[in-house]
Tab-separated table of C-alpha atoms in Angstrom:
chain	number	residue	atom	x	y	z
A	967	UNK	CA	92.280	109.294	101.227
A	968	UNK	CA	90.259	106.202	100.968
A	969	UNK	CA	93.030	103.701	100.588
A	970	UNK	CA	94.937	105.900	103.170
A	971	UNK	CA	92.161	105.369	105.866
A	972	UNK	CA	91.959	101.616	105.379
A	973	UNK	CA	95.697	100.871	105.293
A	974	UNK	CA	96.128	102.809	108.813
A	975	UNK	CA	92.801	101.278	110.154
A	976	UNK	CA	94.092	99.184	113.513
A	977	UNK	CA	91.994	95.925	112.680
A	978	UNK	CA	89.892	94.482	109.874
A	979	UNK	CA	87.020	93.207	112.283
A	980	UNK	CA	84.315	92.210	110.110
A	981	UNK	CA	83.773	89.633	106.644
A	982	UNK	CA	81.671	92.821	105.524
A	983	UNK	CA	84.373	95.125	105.875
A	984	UNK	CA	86.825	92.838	104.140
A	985	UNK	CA	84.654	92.083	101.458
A	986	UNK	CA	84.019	96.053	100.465
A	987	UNK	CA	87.738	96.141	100.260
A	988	UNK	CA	88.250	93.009	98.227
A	989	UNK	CA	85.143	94.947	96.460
A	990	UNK	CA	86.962	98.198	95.871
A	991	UNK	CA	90.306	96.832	94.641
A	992	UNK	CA	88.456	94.238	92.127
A	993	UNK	CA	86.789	97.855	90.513
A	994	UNK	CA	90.173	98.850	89.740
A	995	UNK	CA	90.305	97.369	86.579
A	996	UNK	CA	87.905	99.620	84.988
A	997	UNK	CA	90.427	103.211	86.540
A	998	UNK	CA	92.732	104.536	83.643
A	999	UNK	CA	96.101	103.267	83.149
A	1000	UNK	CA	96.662	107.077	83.224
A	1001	UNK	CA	95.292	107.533	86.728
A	1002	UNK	CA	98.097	108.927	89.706
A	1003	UNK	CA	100.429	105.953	90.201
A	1004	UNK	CA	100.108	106.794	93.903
A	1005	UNK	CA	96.393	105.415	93.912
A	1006	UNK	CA	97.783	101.892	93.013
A	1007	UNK	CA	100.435	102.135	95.513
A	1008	UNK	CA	97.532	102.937	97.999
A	1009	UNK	CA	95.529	99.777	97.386
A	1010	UNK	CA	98.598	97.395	96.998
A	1011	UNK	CA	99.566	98.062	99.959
A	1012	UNK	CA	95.935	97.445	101.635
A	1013	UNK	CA	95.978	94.672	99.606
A	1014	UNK	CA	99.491	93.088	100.642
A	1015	UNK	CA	97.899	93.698	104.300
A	1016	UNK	CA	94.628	91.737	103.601
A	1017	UNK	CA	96.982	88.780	101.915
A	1018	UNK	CA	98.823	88.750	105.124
A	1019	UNK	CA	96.005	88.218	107.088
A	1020	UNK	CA	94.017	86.532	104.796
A	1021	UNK	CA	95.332	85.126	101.780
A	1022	UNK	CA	93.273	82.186	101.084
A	1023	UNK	CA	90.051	84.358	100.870
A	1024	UNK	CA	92.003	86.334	97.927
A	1025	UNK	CA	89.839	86.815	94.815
A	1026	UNK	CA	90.340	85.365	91.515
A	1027	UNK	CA	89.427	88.657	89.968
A	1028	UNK	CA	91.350	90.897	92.479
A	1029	UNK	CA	94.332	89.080	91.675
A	1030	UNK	CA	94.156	89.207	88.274
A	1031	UNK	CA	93.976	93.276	88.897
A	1032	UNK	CA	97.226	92.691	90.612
A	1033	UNK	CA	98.924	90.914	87.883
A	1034	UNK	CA	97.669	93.232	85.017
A	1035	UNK	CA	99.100	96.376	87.226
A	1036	UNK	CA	102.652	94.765	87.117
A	1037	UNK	CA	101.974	94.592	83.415
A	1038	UNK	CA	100.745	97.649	83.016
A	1039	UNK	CA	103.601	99.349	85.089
A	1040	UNK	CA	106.105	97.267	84.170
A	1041	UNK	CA	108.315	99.249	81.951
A	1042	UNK	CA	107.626	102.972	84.793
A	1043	UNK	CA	109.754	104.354	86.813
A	1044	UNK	CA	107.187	104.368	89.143
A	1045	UNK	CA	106.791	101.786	91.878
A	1046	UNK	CA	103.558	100.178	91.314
A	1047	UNK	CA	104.797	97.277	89.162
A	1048	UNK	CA	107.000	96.691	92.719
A	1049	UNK	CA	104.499	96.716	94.560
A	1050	UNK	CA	102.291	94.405	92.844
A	1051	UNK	CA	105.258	91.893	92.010
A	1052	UNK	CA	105.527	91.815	96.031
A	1053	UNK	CA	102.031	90.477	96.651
A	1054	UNK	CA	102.208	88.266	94.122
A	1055	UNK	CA	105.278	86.952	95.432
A	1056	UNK	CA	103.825	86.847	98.869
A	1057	UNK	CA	100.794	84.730	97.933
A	1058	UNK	CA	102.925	82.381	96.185
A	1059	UNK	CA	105.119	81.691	99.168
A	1060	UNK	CA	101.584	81.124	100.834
A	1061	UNK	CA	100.465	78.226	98.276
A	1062	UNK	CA	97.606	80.238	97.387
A	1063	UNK	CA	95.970	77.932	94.367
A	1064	UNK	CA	94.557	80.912	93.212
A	1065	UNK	CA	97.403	83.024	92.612
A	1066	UNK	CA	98.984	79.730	91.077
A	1067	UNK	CA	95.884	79.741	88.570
A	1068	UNK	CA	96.098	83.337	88.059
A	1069	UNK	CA	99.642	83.138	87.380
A	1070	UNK	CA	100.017	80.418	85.081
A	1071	UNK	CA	96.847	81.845	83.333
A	1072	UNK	CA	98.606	84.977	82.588
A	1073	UNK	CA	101.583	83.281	81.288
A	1074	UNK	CA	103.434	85.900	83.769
A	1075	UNK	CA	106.911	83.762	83.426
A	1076	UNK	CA	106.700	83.876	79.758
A	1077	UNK	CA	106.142	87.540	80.109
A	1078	UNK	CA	109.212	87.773	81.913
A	1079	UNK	CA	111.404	86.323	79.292
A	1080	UNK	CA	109.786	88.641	76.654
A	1081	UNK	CA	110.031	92.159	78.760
A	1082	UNK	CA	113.444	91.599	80.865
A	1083	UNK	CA	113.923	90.985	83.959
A	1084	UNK	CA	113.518	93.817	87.350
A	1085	UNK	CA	115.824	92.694	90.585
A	1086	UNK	CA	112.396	92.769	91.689
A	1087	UNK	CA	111.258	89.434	90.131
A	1088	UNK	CA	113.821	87.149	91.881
A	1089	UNK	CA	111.272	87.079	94.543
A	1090	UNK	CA	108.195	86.193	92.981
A	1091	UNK	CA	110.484	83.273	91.253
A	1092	UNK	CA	111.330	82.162	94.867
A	1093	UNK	CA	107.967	82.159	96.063
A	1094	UNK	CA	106.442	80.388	92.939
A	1095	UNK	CA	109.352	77.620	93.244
A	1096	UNK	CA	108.914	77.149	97.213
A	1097	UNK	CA	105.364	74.655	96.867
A	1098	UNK	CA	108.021	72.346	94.887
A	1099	UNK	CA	110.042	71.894	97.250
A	1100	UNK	CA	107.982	71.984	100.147
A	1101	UNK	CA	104.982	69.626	99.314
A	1102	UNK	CA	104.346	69.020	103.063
A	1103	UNK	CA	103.691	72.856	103.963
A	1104	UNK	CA	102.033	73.504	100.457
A	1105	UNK	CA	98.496	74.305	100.145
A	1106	UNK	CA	98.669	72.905	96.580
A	1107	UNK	CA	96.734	69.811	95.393
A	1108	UNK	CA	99.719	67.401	94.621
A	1109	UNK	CA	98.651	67.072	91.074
A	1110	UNK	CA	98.540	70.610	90.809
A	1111	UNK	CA	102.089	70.970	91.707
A	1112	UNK	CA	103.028	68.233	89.631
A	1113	UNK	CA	101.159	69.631	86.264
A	1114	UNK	CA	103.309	73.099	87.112
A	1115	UNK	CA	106.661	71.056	87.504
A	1116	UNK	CA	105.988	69.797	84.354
A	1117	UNK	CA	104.967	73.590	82.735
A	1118	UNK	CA	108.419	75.055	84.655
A	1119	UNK	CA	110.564	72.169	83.104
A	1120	UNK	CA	109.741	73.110	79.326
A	1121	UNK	CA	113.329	74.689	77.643
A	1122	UNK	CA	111.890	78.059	77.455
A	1123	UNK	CA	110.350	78.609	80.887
A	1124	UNK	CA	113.062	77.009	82.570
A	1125	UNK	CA	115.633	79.319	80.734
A	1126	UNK	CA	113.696	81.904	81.998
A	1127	UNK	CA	113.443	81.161	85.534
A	1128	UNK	CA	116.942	80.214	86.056
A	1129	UNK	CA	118.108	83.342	84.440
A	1130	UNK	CA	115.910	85.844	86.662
A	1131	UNK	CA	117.521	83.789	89.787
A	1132	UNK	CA	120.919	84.050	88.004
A	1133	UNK	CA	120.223	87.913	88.203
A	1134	UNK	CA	119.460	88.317	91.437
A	1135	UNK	CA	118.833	91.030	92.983
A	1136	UNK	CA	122.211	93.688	92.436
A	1137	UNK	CA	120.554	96.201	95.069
A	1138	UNK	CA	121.496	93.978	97.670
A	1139	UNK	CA	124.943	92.812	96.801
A	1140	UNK	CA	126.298	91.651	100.390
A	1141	UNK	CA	123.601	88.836	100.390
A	1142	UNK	CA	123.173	88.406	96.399
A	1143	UNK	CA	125.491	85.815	95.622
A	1144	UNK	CA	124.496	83.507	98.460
A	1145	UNK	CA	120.578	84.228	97.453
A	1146	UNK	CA	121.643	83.303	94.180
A	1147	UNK	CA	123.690	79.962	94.570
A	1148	UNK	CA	120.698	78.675	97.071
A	1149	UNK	CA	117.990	79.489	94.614
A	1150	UNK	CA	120.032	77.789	91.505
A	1151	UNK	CA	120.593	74.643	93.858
A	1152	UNK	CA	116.726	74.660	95.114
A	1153	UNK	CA	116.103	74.724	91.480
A	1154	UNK	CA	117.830	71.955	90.357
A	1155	UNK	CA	117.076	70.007	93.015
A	1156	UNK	CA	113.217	69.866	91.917
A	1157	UNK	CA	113.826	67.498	88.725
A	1158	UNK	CA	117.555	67.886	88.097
A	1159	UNK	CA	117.284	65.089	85.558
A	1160	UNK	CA	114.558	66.837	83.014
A	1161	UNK	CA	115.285	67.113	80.077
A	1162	UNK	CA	114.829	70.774	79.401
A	1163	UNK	CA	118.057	71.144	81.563
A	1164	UNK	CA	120.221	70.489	78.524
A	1165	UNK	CA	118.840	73.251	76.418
A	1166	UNK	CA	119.180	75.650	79.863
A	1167	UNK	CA	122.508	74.714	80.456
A	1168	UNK	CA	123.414	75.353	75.984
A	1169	UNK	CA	121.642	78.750	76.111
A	1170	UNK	CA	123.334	79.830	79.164
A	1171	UNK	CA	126.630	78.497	78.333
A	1172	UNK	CA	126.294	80.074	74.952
A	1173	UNK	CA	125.530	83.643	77.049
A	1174	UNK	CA	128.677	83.422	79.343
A	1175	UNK	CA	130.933	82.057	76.008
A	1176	UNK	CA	129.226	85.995	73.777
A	1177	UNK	CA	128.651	87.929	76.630
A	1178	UNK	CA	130.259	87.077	79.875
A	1179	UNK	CA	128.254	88.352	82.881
A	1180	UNK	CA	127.121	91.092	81.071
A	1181	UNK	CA	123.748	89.743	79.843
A	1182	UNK	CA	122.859	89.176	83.475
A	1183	UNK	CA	123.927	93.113	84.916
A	1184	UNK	CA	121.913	94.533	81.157
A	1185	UNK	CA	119.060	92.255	82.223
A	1186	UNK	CA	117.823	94.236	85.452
A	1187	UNK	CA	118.034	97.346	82.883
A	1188	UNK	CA	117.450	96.257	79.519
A	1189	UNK	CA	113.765	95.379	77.993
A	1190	UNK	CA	114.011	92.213	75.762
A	1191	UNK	CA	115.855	89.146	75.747
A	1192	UNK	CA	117.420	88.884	71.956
């Protein structure tokens, strides 16, 4: 009922009352895993408002509640691993260097690789790759996007990140393929001439020569990457 009230509340008016509410979701770490799914739903979605008005104010600790509930979640049927994976997405389409931190701190794209992929993640991917190619409208130090260039360009990561854009997102199959070519190109286009390219391009080449496109349709169902 809390989380209800606040999410249907016309206007956040005052620091104080956006501070109990950063306040409330940062406790969430200590609720049980077990607790109703619904109650995470509930503050996401307060807190995907508050990033939309506010994300630079986003707390280090808040977000890191964020990230752990996609962990957590990740494997339910349930929707809070969603949920979380679209604020996460949405404050790294802002820039936020906060979520960046969080992010790479969490090693969330080598979690990824380890736990398969969710249609889901194609976004987060897209909002974590837009500072790169978008320096000008980046909120990112320029070293700071330069020392996570570097990070996304080792063979593992970059495997990783092109095949959750190679996956897509099959619940919206009219626009997919376009999303998908884009992406790949936007990609490439950030160091095309890194050397971690030629291990992506053997890996996935060794994929499509094994499995054909069916590694990429098991992915958004399938737990692992063998």
């Amino acid at each position: 009922m809390v989380f209800q009230g606040i999410l249907y509340h016309d206007e956040f008016s005052t620091l104080e009352a956006n501070t109990a509410i950063f306040n409330i979701l940062d406790t969430m770490k200590s609720v049980q895993q077990e607790a109703d799914a619904d109650l995470y739903i509930h503050a996401l979605q307060v807190y995907s408002r508050l990033v939309h008005m506010q994300w630079h104010v986003m707390s280090h600790e808040s977000l890191e509640v964020v990230v752990n509930l996609m962990f957590d979640h990740y494997n339910s049927n349930n929707l809070v691993s969603k949920q979380a994976g679209s604020v996460i997405a949405r404050c790294l389409d802002k820039g936020s260097p906060t979520m960046y931190s969080v992010f790479h701190a969490l090693q969330c794209l080598e979690y990824f690789g380890h736990h398969g992929y969710r249609p889901w993640l194609a976004k987060i991917i897209e909002g974590y790759l837009f500072s790169f190619g978008h320096h000008s409208k980046s909120h990112l130090e320029v070293s700071v996007i330069q020392e996570h260039i570097e990070y996304l360009h080792t063979s593992g990561i970059l495997f990783n990140v092109c095949s959750i854009l190679a996956v897509g997102d099959p619940y919206h199959l009219c626009t997919c393929k376009k999303r998908i070519k884009k992406n790949i190109l936007s990609l490439v286009q950030i160091q095309q001439n890194a050397s971690a390219w030629g291990e992506c391009h053997r890996r996935l080449q060794q994929l499509l020569e094994e499995d054909g496109m069916d590694f990429f349709h098991q992915q958004t169902y399938v737990n692992g990457i063998k």
